[in-house]
Amino acid sequence: MTQASLELSPIGNCQVSALVDAEGGFTWGCIPRVDGDPVFCSLLNGGERMKGTWRFELEGQTTASHWYERNSAILVTRLESEDGSAVEIHDFAPRFEKSGRMYRPVAYCRIVRPVAGAPRMRVILSPMKNYGEAVAETTNGTNHIRYLVGPQALRLSTDAPVGYILEQRSYRVEHDQHFFLGPDEPFVGNIRSETRRIEARTARYWQHWVRGLHIPLEWQDATIRAAIGLKLCQHEETGAIVAALTTSIPEAPLSERNWDYRYCWIRDSYYTVQALNRLGALDVLEKYLTYLRNIIDQARGGQIQPLYSVMGEGELIERKAEHLAGYRGMGPVRVGNAAYHQIQHDCYGQIVLPTAQAFFDRRLLRMADERDFAALEEVGEQAFAMHDQPDAGLWEFRTRQEVHTYSAVMCWAACDRLANVAKQLDKDDRAAVWTDRADTIRARIESEAWNEEGAHYGASFESDYLDASLLQMVELRFLSPGDDRFKSTFAAVERELRRGDHMLRYAAEDDFGAPETAFNVCTFWLIEALHLAGRSEEAREIFVAMLGHRTRSGMLSEDLDYQVNELWGNFPQTYSLVGIINCAGLLSKPWSEVR
């Protein structure tokens, strides 16, 4: 068996996605959306390559390489054999404007081109159903195969030999072959010309989207690839943004820290839209704000959950997928996430902060109005009421609750930004109310979170341990970079949590013991803090080193084993891609230097 790896490349269209391995095999992909049944699940199938996959195997294959077409989500994989023959595989999910709306079907396109010699190849297409319970049954016609993956079926339309595909038999590839795996309906038009037209229009969509980004002078390719990766994590129908495309990639070997990240965390999404907003990708922000308005309506002034499904469903019951062995056999594979019923008070600030922009940004198609302010004030009321109450915190502890400093600061930020919005709307009386509440929370944080003996803020009001989220106090404008309290807190956090060029989220034991891997976004927070502390060259060196840990596709997962430099955790992780974008913008030389 081949050992699974996170050397993966995402493709997608903001409806469905797939992760493609280094040899061009689909190893993970869910339908009809990101949190659906993984018809491609070999990534979590304990090393079983031939089930839950879609791959092209070249006879006598010796090498494989892959790259994205410039500024797009179209992946090209080149397979070469010992006799010098070769094929190139173009993989993408259709995405372009059609009939006045975005065409983004539950579909994958693959084009195989013979580019050298006389390649012989076999097609392995074995989607599974019910989280790896069984390989899908098939029926077929002259030019298509139906895969019964559950209540719905997928149809492969192709000009390749259907009989060879069904029997997984090798054959000579003498001309380009086209594959469209999508809804169970007849493919309209000529498969060759239509698939090529779809590829061209999809490429044009992505290139025009990238063209609208405001990117830094340095690290342009890294920034563009991270931005595309974040875009692929949005479910366009509702505007939700998932934390990652996968479930149950362990945070560390045999740790059982295996979680389903295919949901919309209010916290992660806040950081995602913040990063993309810095690049000018307002389309992601606008769609996410629509999602948030629905969440606020659903809450009706009550508690906001830390996460929801991409459709806004609040109940995400956690269970184990018994038929999947897990990444490298390291189960369990979890579906759903019990964190949905946790109390995490930072989410109130993470709703207010991105929504506040809609009251000021005149580029938006729909600016926020007084009705939105009234609804947002209800969120602020919850922030003020809960700022000094225990919660599970941003690290989602499952067995203990404290008043976490990060949550309190986020509640302060909610009140502070509501005061700004009230001023924008000429509501001076409401501005005074929210300013007073922000001041009240600030005073509480200063008195309860500050550790006089250690000369630093603590991670919670009750404990003196440290966590990396304290570095966000500047980003949230609670402290200025030059504040002595921030300087001394940064020194303490660096001393306690830094491991070489990497940062732990915390060092104290949690529900599963002591953390074993660095949390990648915390390393990016370290880089930002170093720059703010005037240690910019050191920050640049660590940033360049972090870029070196990316996959060949330019992606990062959640965690890194800093002893052997191996990626762990769900993939691609939005937090980590956000870190790339933020640090590139912070550290880059200005464009004025080349003008």
Coordinates of C-alpha atoms in Angstrom, one line a residue:
M1 CA 0.0 0.0 0.0
T2 CA 1.1 3.5 -0.8
Q3 CA 1.3 5.8 2.3
A4 CA -1.1 8.7 2.1
S5 CA 0.4 12.2 1.9
L6 CA -0.7 15.8 2.1
E7 CA 1.2 16.5 -1.1
L8 CA -2.2 17.4 -2.6
S9 CA -3.6 20.0 -5.0
P10 CA -7.1 21.3 -4.7
I11 CA -9.4 21.9 -7.7
G12 CA -13.0 23.1 -7.4
N13 CA -15.7 25.6 -8.4
C14 CA -17.2 26.7 -5.0
Q15 CA -19.8 23.9 -5.2
V16 CA -17.6 20.8 -5.3
S17 CA -13.9 20.2 -4.9
A18 CA -11.3 17.5 -5.2
L19 CA -7.8 16.9 -3.8
V20 CA -5.5 15.5 -6.4
D21 CA -2.3 13.6 -5.4
A22 CA 1.1 13.9 -6.9
E23 CA 0.4 11.3 -9.6
G24 CA -2.9 12.9 -10.7
G25 CA -5.3 10.7 -8.6
F26 CA -8.4 12.1 -7.0
T27 CA -8.0 11.1 -3.3
W28 CA -10.8 13.2 -1.7
G29 CA -13.9 14.8 -3.0
C30 CA -17.5 15.1 -1.7
I31 CA -20.9 15.5 -3.4
P32 CA -23.2 17.3 -3.7
R33 CA -21.1 19.8 -1.7
V34 CA -18.1 20.0 0.6
D35 CA -19.8 18.4 3.6
G36 CA -21.4 15.7 1.5
D37 CA -20.6 12.0 1.1
P38 CA -16.9 11.6 0.0
V39 CA -17.2 9.6 -3.2
F40 CA -13.4 10.0 -3.5
C41 CA -12.1 8.9 -0.1
S42 CA -8.9 7.0 -0.7
L43 CA -7.1 9.7 1.4
L44 CA -8.8 8.2 4.5
N45 CA -9.0 4.7 3.3
G46 CA -6.0 3.4 5.1
G47 CA -3.8 3.4 2.0
E48 CA -6.2 1.5 -0.3
R49 CA -5.4 3.3 -3.7
M50 CA -7.9 1.6 -5.9
K51 CA -11.1 2.3 -4.0
G52 CA -12.6 5.8 -3.7
T53 CA -10.3 7.2 -6.3
W54 CA -10.0 8.4 -9.9
R55 CA -6.6 8.0 -11.4
F56 CA -4.9 7.4 -14.7
E57 CA -2.1 4.8 -14.5
L58 CA 0.6 4.9 -17.2
E59 CA 2.3 1.6 -18.1
G60 CA 5.9 1.7 -17.0
Q61 CA 5.5 5.0 -15.3
T62 CA 8.6 6.5 -13.8
T63 CA 7.9 10.1 -13.0
A64 CA 5.1 12.5 -12.3
S65 CA 5.0 16.2 -12.0
H66 CA 2.2 18.8 -11.7
W67 CA 1.5 22.5 -11.9
Y68 CA -1.4 24.9 -12.1
E69 CA -2.1 26.8 -15.2
R70 CA -1.1 30.4 -14.4
N71 CA -3.5 32.2 -12.2
S72 CA -6.1 29.5 -12.3
A73 CA -7.5 26.5 -10.5
I74 CA -6.8 24.2 -13.5
L75 CA -4.2 21.6 -12.5
V76 CA -1.9 19.9 -15.0
T77 CA -0.2 16.6 -14.2
R78 CA 2.4 15.1 -16.5
L79 CA 3.1 11.3 -16.3
E80 CA 6.1 9.9 -18.0
S81 CA 7.0 6.2 -18.6
E82 CA 10.3 4.4 -19.0
D83 CA 10.0 4.2 -22.8
G84 CA 9.7 8.0 -23.0
S85 CA 6.0 8.2 -23.6
A86 CA 4.0 10.7 -21.7
V87 CA 0.5 12.1 -21.1
E88 CA -0.7 15.3 -19.6
I89 CA -3.9 15.5 -17.5
H90 CA -5.9 18.7 -17.2
D91 CA -8.2 18.7 -14.1
F92 CA -10.8 21.3 -13.2
A93 CA -14.3 21.9 -12.0
P94 CA -16.4 24.1 -14.4
R95 CA -16.9 27.6 -13.2
F96 CA -17.9 30.6 -15.4
E97 CA -20.8 32.9 -16.1
K98 CA -23.6 31.4 -18.2
S99 CA -27.1 32.7 -18.8
G100 CA -26.7 35.5 -16.3
R101 CA -25.5 33.3 -13.4
M102 CA -22.5 31.4 -12.3
Y103 CA -22.3 27.9 -13.8
R104 CA -20.8 25.7 -11.1
P105 CA -22.3 22.2 -11.5
V106 CA -21.6 19.2 -9.3
A107 CA -19.1 18.0 -11.9
Y108 CA -15.4 17.4 -12.6
C109 CA -13.7 17.6 -16.0
R110 CA -10.5 15.8 -16.9
I111 CA -8.7 15.9 -20.3
V112 CA -5.9 13.4 -21.1
R113 CA -3.5 14.4 -23.8
P114 CA -0.8 12.1 -25.2
V115 CA 2.3 14.4 -25.5
A116 CA 5.1 11.9 -26.2
G117 CA 5.6 8.4 -27.7
A118 CA 2.8 5.9 -27.6
P119 CA 1.5 5.9 -24.0
R120 CA -0.6 3.0 -22.7
M121 CA -2.9 3.8 -19.8
R122 CA -5.7 2.4 -17.7
V123 CA -8.4 4.4 -16.0
I124 CA -9.3 3.6 -12.4
L125 CA -12.6 5.2 -11.5
S126 CA -14.1 3.7 -8.4
P127 CA -16.3 6.2 -6.5
M128 CA -17.6 5.0 -3.1
K129 CA -20.8 5.6 -1.2
N130 CA -21.9 6.1 2.4
Y131 CA -18.4 7.2 3.7
G132 CA -16.5 4.2 2.2
E133 CA -19.1 1.5 2.9
A134 CA -19.0 0.2 -0.6
V135 CA -17.8 0.9 -4.2
A136 CA -20.6 2.3 -6.3
E137 CA -22.5 0.0 -8.6
T138 CA -22.5 0.8 -12.3
T139 CA -24.6 0.7 -15.4
N140 CA -23.5 2.0 -18.7
G141 CA -24.4 2.9 -22.3
T142 CA -22.2 3.3 -25.4
N143 CA -20.5 6.5 -24.3
H144 CA -21.3 6.9 -20.6
I145 CA -21.2 5.1 -17.3
R146 CA -23.6 5.7 -14.4
Y147 CA -22.2 5.3 -10.8
L148 CA -24.9 4.7 -8.2
V149 CA -23.4 6.6 -5.3
G150 CA -26.5 6.8 -3.2
P151 CA -29.9 8.5 -3.7
Q152 CA -28.4 10.2 -6.7
A153 CA -26.1 8.9 -9.5
L154 CA -23.1 10.4 -11.2
R155 CA -22.7 10.0 -15.0
L156 CA -19.3 9.8 -16.7
S157 CA -19.6 11.1 -20.3
T158 CA -16.5 10.4 -22.3
D159 CA -15.0 9.7 -25.7
A160 CA -12.6 7.2 -24.2
P161 CA -13.4 3.5 -24.6
V162 CA -16.1 2.7 -22.0
G163 CA -15.4 -1.0 -22.0
Y164 CA -11.7 -0.5 -21.1
I165 CA -12.7 1.9 -18.2
L166 CA -15.2 -0.6 -16.8
E167 CA -12.7 -3.4 -16.9
Q168 CA -9.8 -1.2 -15.8
R169 CA -7.9 -2.5 -18.8
S170 CA -4.8 -0.7 -20.3
Y171 CA -5.1 0.7 -23.8
R172 CA -3.1 2.9 -26.1
V173 CA -3.9 6.6 -25.9
E174 CA -3.6 7.9 -29.5
H175 CA -5.6 11.2 -29.2
D176 CA -7.0 13.5 -26.6
Q177 CA -9.6 12.0 -24.4
H178 CA -12.3 13.9 -22.5
F179 CA -14.1 13.0 -19.3
F180 CA -17.1 14.8 -17.7
L181 CA -18.3 13.3 -14.4
G182 CA -21.4 15.1 -13.3
P183 CA -25.2 14.9 -12.9
D184 CA -27.0 11.8 -14.2
E185 CA -28.3 13.4 -17.4
P186 CA -27.2 13.2 -21.0
F187 CA -24.2 15.3 -21.9
V188 CA -25.4 18.0 -24.4
G189 CA -23.1 18.6 -27.4
N190 CA -19.8 17.2 -28.6
I191 CA -17.8 16.0 -25.6
R192 CA -14.5 17.0 -27.2
S193 CA -15.4 20.6 -28.2
E194 CA -17.7 21.2 -25.2
T195 CA -15.1 20.1 -22.6
R196 CA -12.5 22.3 -24.3
R197 CA -14.8 25.2 -24.3
I198 CA -15.6 24.7 -20.7
E199 CA -11.9 24.5 -19.9
A200 CA -11.2 27.8 -21.7
R201 CA -14.1 29.6 -20.0
T202 CA -13.1 28.3 -16.6
A203 CA -9.5 29.4 -17.1
R204 CA -10.8 32.9 -18.2
Y205 CA -12.9 33.2 -15.1
W206 CA -10.0 32.5 -12.7
Q207 CA -7.6 34.7 -14.6
H208 CA -10.0 37.6 -14.5
W209 CA -10.7 37.0 -10.8
V210 CA -7.0 37.1 -10.0
R211 CA -6.6 40.2 -12.2
G212 CA -8.8 42.1 -9.8
L213 CA -6.7 41.3 -6.7
H214 CA -4.5 44.0 -5.1
I215 CA -1.4 41.9 -4.3
P216 CA 2.0 42.8 -2.7
L217 CA 5.0 43.3 -4.9
E218 CA 6.9 40.4 -3.3
W219 CA 5.6 36.8 -3.1
Q220 CA 3.0 37.4 -5.7
D221 CA 2.7 33.8 -6.8
A222 CA 2.3 32.6 -3.1
T223 CA -0.3 35.2 -2.5
I224 CA -2.3 34.4 -5.6
R225 CA -2.2 30.7 -4.9
A226 CA -3.3 31.2 -1.3
A227 CA -6.2 33.5 -2.5
I228 CA -7.4 30.9 -4.9
G229 CA -7.2 28.3 -2.2
L230 CA -9.4 30.4 0.1
K231 CA -11.9 31.1 -2.7
L232 CA -12.2 27.3 -3.2
C233 CA -13.3 27.0 0.4
Q234 CA -16.4 29.2 -0.1
H235 CA -19.8 27.5 -0.8
E236 CA -21.1 30.1 -3.2
E237 CA -24.8 29.2 -2.9
T238 CA -25.0 30.5 0.7
G239 CA -21.7 32.4 1.0
A240 CA -20.4 30.1 3.8
I241 CA -16.7 29.5 4.1
V242 CA -15.4 26.2 5.4
A243 CA -12.3 25.9 7.6
A244 CA -10.8 23.2 5.3
L245 CA -11.9 20.7 2.6
T246 CA -11.2 17.6 4.7
T247 CA -12.2 15.8 7.8
S248 CA -10.1 13.8 10.3
I249 CA -6.5 14.5 9.1
P250 CA -4.8 14.1 12.6
E251 CA -3.2 17.2 14.1
A252 CA -0.3 14.9 15.1
P253 CA 0.4 11.1 14.5
L254 CA -1.8 8.8 16.5
S255 CA -3.1 11.8 18.6
E256 CA -6.9 11.2 17.8
R257 CA -7.1 14.9 17.4
N258 CA -9.2 14.2 14.3
W259 CA -11.9 16.7 13.5
D260 CA -14.3 17.4 10.7
Y261 CA -13.5 20.9 9.4
R262 CA -16.0 21.0 6.4
Y263 CA -18.1 23.5 8.2
C264 CA -18.3 27.3 8.6
W265 CA -16.6 28.5 11.7
I266 CA -17.5 32.1 12.4
R267 CA -14.0 32.7 13.6
D268 CA -12.1 31.1 10.7
S269 CA -14.4 32.9 8.2
Y270 CA -13.7 36.2 9.8
Y271 CA -10.0 35.8 9.2
T272 CA -10.6 34.6 5.7
V273 CA -12.7 37.5 4.6
Q274 CA -10.3 39.9 6.4
A275 CA -7.4 38.6 4.4
L276 CA -9.2 38.5 1.0
N277 CA -10.6 42.0 1.7
R278 CA -7.0 43.2 2.0
L279 CA -6.6 41.9 -1.6
G280 CA -9.8 43.5 -2.8
A281 CA -11.8 40.3 -3.3
L282 CA -15.1 41.8 -2.3
D283 CA -17.1 39.1 -3.9
V284 CA -16.2 36.7 -1.1
L285 CA -17.0 39.3 1.6
E286 CA -20.4 40.2 0.0
K287 CA -21.5 36.6 -0.2
Y288 CA -20.3 35.8 3.3
L289 CA -22.2 38.9 4.7
T290 CA -25.3 37.4 3.2
Y291 CA -24.6 34.2 5.1
L292 CA -24.0 36.1 8.3
R293 CA -27.3 38.0 8.0
N294 CA -29.1 34.7 7.8
I295 CA -27.3 33.4 10.9
I296 CA -28.2 36.6 12.8
D297 CA -31.8 36.2 11.7
Q298 CA -31.8 32.6 12.8
A299 CA -30.4 33.4 16.2
R300 CA -33.1 36.1 16.9
G301 CA -31.0 38.0 19.4
G302 CA -29.8 34.8 21.2
Q303 CA -26.7 32.8 21.3
I304 CA -24.5 32.5 18.2
Q305 CA -23.0 29.1 17.7
P306 CA -19.2 28.9 16.8
L307 CA -20.0 26.9 13.6
Y308 CA -22.7 26.0 11.3
S309 CA -23.1 23.9 8.1
V310 CA -22.6 25.6 4.8
M311 CA -26.4 25.7 4.6
G312 CA -26.7 27.3 8.0
E313 CA -27.8 24.2 9.8
G314 CA -26.9 24.4 13.5
E315 CA -27.1 20.8 14.6
L316 CA -23.9 19.0 13.5
I317 CA -24.0 15.8 15.4
E318 CA -20.6 14.1 15.6
R319 CA -20.3 10.4 14.7
K320 CA -17.6 8.1 13.4
A321 CA -17.4 6.8 9.8
E322 CA -16.7 3.2 10.7
H323 CA -15.9 2.1 7.1
L324 CA -12.9 4.4 6.7
A325 CA -9.6 3.5 8.4
G326 CA -8.3 7.1 8.5
Y327 CA -5.3 8.9 7.2
R328 CA -2.5 6.4 7.2
G329 CA -4.8 4.2 9.2
M330 CA -5.0 6.7 12.1
G331 CA -8.7 6.8 12.8
P332 CA -11.2 7.7 13.8
V333 CA -12.8 9.4 10.9
R334 CA -15.4 11.9 12.3
V335 CA -18.4 13.3 10.5
G336 CA -20.0 16.3 12.2
N337 CA -18.4 18.3 14.9
A338 CA -19.6 18.4 18.6
A339 CA -18.1 21.9 18.9
Y340 CA -21.4 23.2 17.5
H341 CA -22.9 23.1 21.0
Q342 CA -19.9 24.7 22.7
I343 CA -20.1 28.2 24.1
Q344 CA -17.5 30.4 22.4
H345 CA -18.0 34.1 23.0
D346 CA -15.4 35.4 20.5
C347 CA -17.9 34.7 17.7
Y348 CA -19.9 37.8 18.5
G349 CA -16.9 40.0 17.6
Q350 CA -16.2 38.0 14.6
I351 CA -19.7 38.7 13.3
V352 CA -19.6 42.4 14.0
L353 CA -16.1 43.1 12.6
P354 CA -16.7 42.0 9.0
T355 CA -20.3 43.3 9.0
A356 CA -19.2 46.7 10.2
Q357 CA -17.3 47.3 6.9
A358 CA -20.7 47.2 5.0
F359 CA -21.6 50.4 6.7
F360 CA -18.6 52.2 5.3
D361 CA -17.5 50.6 2.0
R362 CA -19.2 52.3 -0.9
R363 CA -17.9 49.7 -3.4
L364 CA -20.4 47.1 -2.1
L365 CA -23.4 46.2 -4.2
R366 CA -25.5 46.2 -1.0
M367 CA -24.4 48.5 1.8
A368 CA -25.7 47.9 5.3
D369 CA -28.5 50.1 6.6
E370 CA -30.3 50.9 9.8
R371 CA -32.2 47.6 9.8
D372 CA -28.9 45.8 9.7
F373 CA -27.6 48.0 12.5
A374 CA -30.6 47.1 14.7
A375 CA -29.9 43.4 14.1
L376 CA -26.2 43.9 14.7
E377 CA -26.9 45.6 18.0
E378 CA -28.6 42.4 19.2
V379 CA -25.3 40.6 18.5
G380 CA -23.5 43.3 20.5
E381 CA -25.9 42.9 23.4
Q382 CA -24.8 39.3 23.6
A383 CA -21.1 40.3 23.4
F384 CA -21.5 42.7 26.3
A385 CA -23.5 40.2 28.4
M386 CA -21.0 37.4 27.8
H387 CA -17.6 39.2 27.8
D388 CA -16.8 38.0 31.4
Q389 CA -18.5 34.6 31.3
P390 CA -16.6 31.3 30.9
D391 CA -16.4 29.6 27.5
A392 CA -14.5 26.9 25.6
G393 CA -12.3 29.5 24.0
L394 CA -11.0 29.7 20.4
W395 CA -9.1 26.4 20.9
E396 CA -12.4 24.7 21.7
F397 CA -11.5 22.8 24.9
R398 CA -13.9 20.0 25.4
T399 CA -13.6 19.4 29.1
R400 CA -13.1 22.8 30.7
Q401 CA -14.3 26.4 30.6
E402 CA -12.7 29.7 31.6
V403 CA -13.1 33.4 30.8
H404 CA -10.7 33.5 27.9
T405 CA -8.9 36.7 27.2
Y406 CA -9.2 36.4 23.5
S407 CA -13.0 36.0 23.8
A408 CA -13.2 39.0 26.0
V409 CA -11.1 41.1 23.6
M410 CA -13.3 40.0 20.7
C411 CA -16.4 41.1 22.7
W412 CA -14.7 44.5 23.4
A413 CA -14.0 44.7 19.6
A414 CA -17.7 44.1 18.9
C415 CA -18.7 47.0 21.1
D416 CA -16.0 49.3 19.9
R417 CA -16.9 48.7 16.2
L418 CA -20.6 49.2 16.9
A419 CA -19.7 52.6 18.3
N420 CA -18.0 53.4 15.1
V421 CA -21.0 52.3 13.0
A422 CA -23.4 54.3 15.2
K423 CA -21.3 57.4 14.6
Q424 CA -21.4 56.7 10.8
L425 CA -25.2 56.6 11.0
D426 CA -25.3 59.8 13.1
K427 CA -26.7 57.9 16.1
D428 CA -24.8 59.7 18.8
D429 CA -26.8 58.3 21.6
R430 CA -26.1 54.7 20.5
A431 CA -22.4 55.6 19.9
A432 CA -22.1 56.7 23.5
V433 CA -23.8 53.5 24.8
W434 CA -21.4 51.3 22.8
T435 CA -18.3 53.3 23.7
D436 CA -19.2 53.0 27.4
R437 CA -19.7 49.3 27.1
A438 CA -16.3 48.9 25.3
D439 CA -14.7 50.9 28.1
T440 CA -16.3 48.7 30.7
I441 CA -15.0 45.5 29.0
R442 CA -11.5 47.0 28.6
A443 CA -11.3 47.8 32.3
R444 CA -12.4 44.3 33.1
I445 CA -9.7 42.8 30.9
E446 CA -7.0 45.1 32.3
S447 CA -7.9 44.1 35.9
E448 CA -8.5 40.4 35.4
A449 CA -6.2 39.3 32.5
W450 CA -3.1 41.2 33.4
N451 CA -0.5 39.2 35.4
E452 CA 1.4 41.7 37.4
E453 CA 4.0 39.3 38.6
G454 CA 4.8 37.9 35.2
A455 CA 4.2 41.3 33.5
H456 CA 2.0 39.8 30.8
Y457 CA -1.6 39.2 29.9
G458 CA -2.8 35.6 30.6
A459 CA -4.8 33.4 28.3
S460 CA -7.7 33.5 30.7
F461 CA -8.9 35.5 33.7
E462 CA -8.5 32.5 36.0
S463 CA -5.1 31.1 34.9
D464 CA -1.6 32.4 34.2
Y465 CA -0.8 30.2 31.3
L466 CA -0.1 31.8 27.9
D467 CA -1.5 31.2 24.4
A468 CA -0.6 32.6 21.0
S469 CA -3.9 34.4 20.6
L470 CA -2.6 37.1 22.9
L471 CA -0.6 38.3 19.9
Q472 CA -3.9 39.3 18.2
M473 CA -4.5 42.1 20.7
V474 CA -2.7 44.5 18.3
E475 CA -4.5 43.3 15.2
L476 CA -7.8 43.9 17.0
R477 CA -6.7 47.4 18.0
F478 CA -7.0 46.7 21.7
L479 CA -3.3 47.6 22.1
S480 CA -0.8 49.5 20.0
P481 CA 2.4 47.9 18.9
G482 CA 4.4 50.3 21.1
D483 CA 2.4 49.6 24.2
D484 CA 4.7 48.3 27.0
R485 CA 2.2 45.7 28.0
F486 CA 2.1 44.3 24.5
K487 CA 5.9 44.2 24.3
S488 CA 6.2 42.4 27.6
T489 CA 3.4 40.0 26.7
F490 CA 5.0 39.2 23.3
A491 CA 8.3 38.5 25.1
A492 CA 6.6 36.1 27.5
V493 CA 4.7 34.4 24.7
E494 CA 7.8 34.0 22.5
R495 CA 9.8 32.6 25.5
E496 CA 7.0 30.1 26.4
L497 CA 5.6 29.0 23.0
R498 CA 8.3 29.5 20.4
R499 CA 10.0 26.4 19.1
G500 CA 12.8 27.4 16.7
D501 CA 11.0 29.1 13.8
H502 CA 7.6 27.9 14.9
M503 CA 4.9 28.7 17.4
L504 CA 2.7 26.5 19.5
R505 CA -0.9 27.7 20.2
Y506 CA -0.3 26.8 23.9
A507 CA 2.1 24.5 25.8
A508 CA -0.2 23.5 28.6
E509 CA -1.8 20.1 28.5
D510 CA -5.4 19.9 27.1
D511 CA -8.0 17.2 26.8
F512 CA -5.6 15.1 24.7
G513 CA -2.3 15.8 26.5
A514 CA 0.4 18.3 25.5
P515 CA 0.4 19.6 21.9
E516 CA 3.0 17.9 19.7
T517 CA 2.9 20.1 16.6
A518 CA 3.1 23.8 15.8
F519 CA -0.1 25.5 14.7
N520 CA 0.7 27.2 11.4
V521 CA -1.4 30.3 11.8
C522 CA 0.3 31.0 15.2
T523 CA 3.7 30.9 13.4
F524 CA 2.3 33.6 11.1
W525 CA 1.1 35.6 14.2
L526 CA 4.7 35.3 15.5
I527 CA 6.0 36.7 12.1
E528 CA 3.6 39.6 12.4
A529 CA 4.6 40.3 16.0
L530 CA 8.3 40.2 15.1
H531 CA 7.8 42.8 12.4
L532 CA 5.8 45.1 14.7
A533 CA 8.6 44.7 17.3
G534 CA 11.1 46.1 14.7
R535 CA 12.7 42.6 14.0
S536 CA 11.6 42.7 10.3
E537 CA 14.6 40.8 8.9
E538 CA 14.0 37.9 11.3
A539 CA 10.3 38.0 10.4
R540 CA 11.2 37.8 6.7
E541 CA 13.5 34.8 7.2
I542 CA 10.8 32.9 9.1
F543 CA 8.2 33.8 6.5
V544 CA 10.4 32.5 3.7
A545 CA 11.0 29.3 5.7
M546 CA 7.2 28.9 6.2
L547 CA 6.7 29.2 2.4
G548 CA 9.2 26.4 2.0
H549 CA 6.9 24.1 4.0
R550 CA 4.0 24.5 1.5
T551 CA 3.0 21.7 -0.8
R552 CA 4.0 22.0 -4.4
S553 CA 0.5 23.3 -5.0
G554 CA 1.3 26.3 -2.7
M555 CA -1.0 25.0 0.1
L556 CA -0.6 24.5 3.9
S557 CA -2.5 22.3 6.3
E558 CA -3.3 23.3 9.9
D559 CA -0.2 21.9 11.7
L560 CA 3.5 21.2 11.3
D561 CA 5.7 18.7 13.0
Y562 CA 8.6 21.1 13.6
Q563 CA 11.0 18.2 14.3
V564 CA 10.8 16.6 10.9
N565 CA 9.0 19.4 9.0
E566 CA 5.9 17.3 8.0
L567 CA 2.5 18.8 7.5
W568 CA -0.4 17.5 9.6
G569 CA -4.0 18.5 10.2
N570 CA -6.9 19.2 7.8
F571 CA -6.1 20.6 4.4
P572 CA -6.0 23.1 2.9
Q573 CA -6.5 25.1 6.1
T574 CA -7.9 28.6 5.7
Y575 CA -6.2 29.9 8.8
S576 CA -2.8 29.0 7.3
L577 CA -3.5 30.5 3.8
V578 CA -4.7 33.7 5.6
G579 CA -1.3 33.8 7.3
I580 CA 0.5 33.7 3.9
I581 CA -1.6 36.6 2.6
N582 CA -1.3 38.8 5.7
C583 CA 2.4 38.3 6.1
A584 CA 3.2 38.8 2.4
G585 CA 1.3 42.1 2.5
L586 CA 3.0 43.2 5.8
L587 CA 6.5 42.4 4.8
S588 CA 6.6 43.1 1.1
K589 CA 8.5 46.0 -0.4
P590 CA 6.1 48.7 -1.7
W591 CA 5.1 48.8 -5.4
S592 CA 6.5 52.3 -5.5
E593 CA 10.0 50.8 -5.6
V594 CA 9.5 49.6 -9.1
R595 CA 7.5 52.5 -10.5

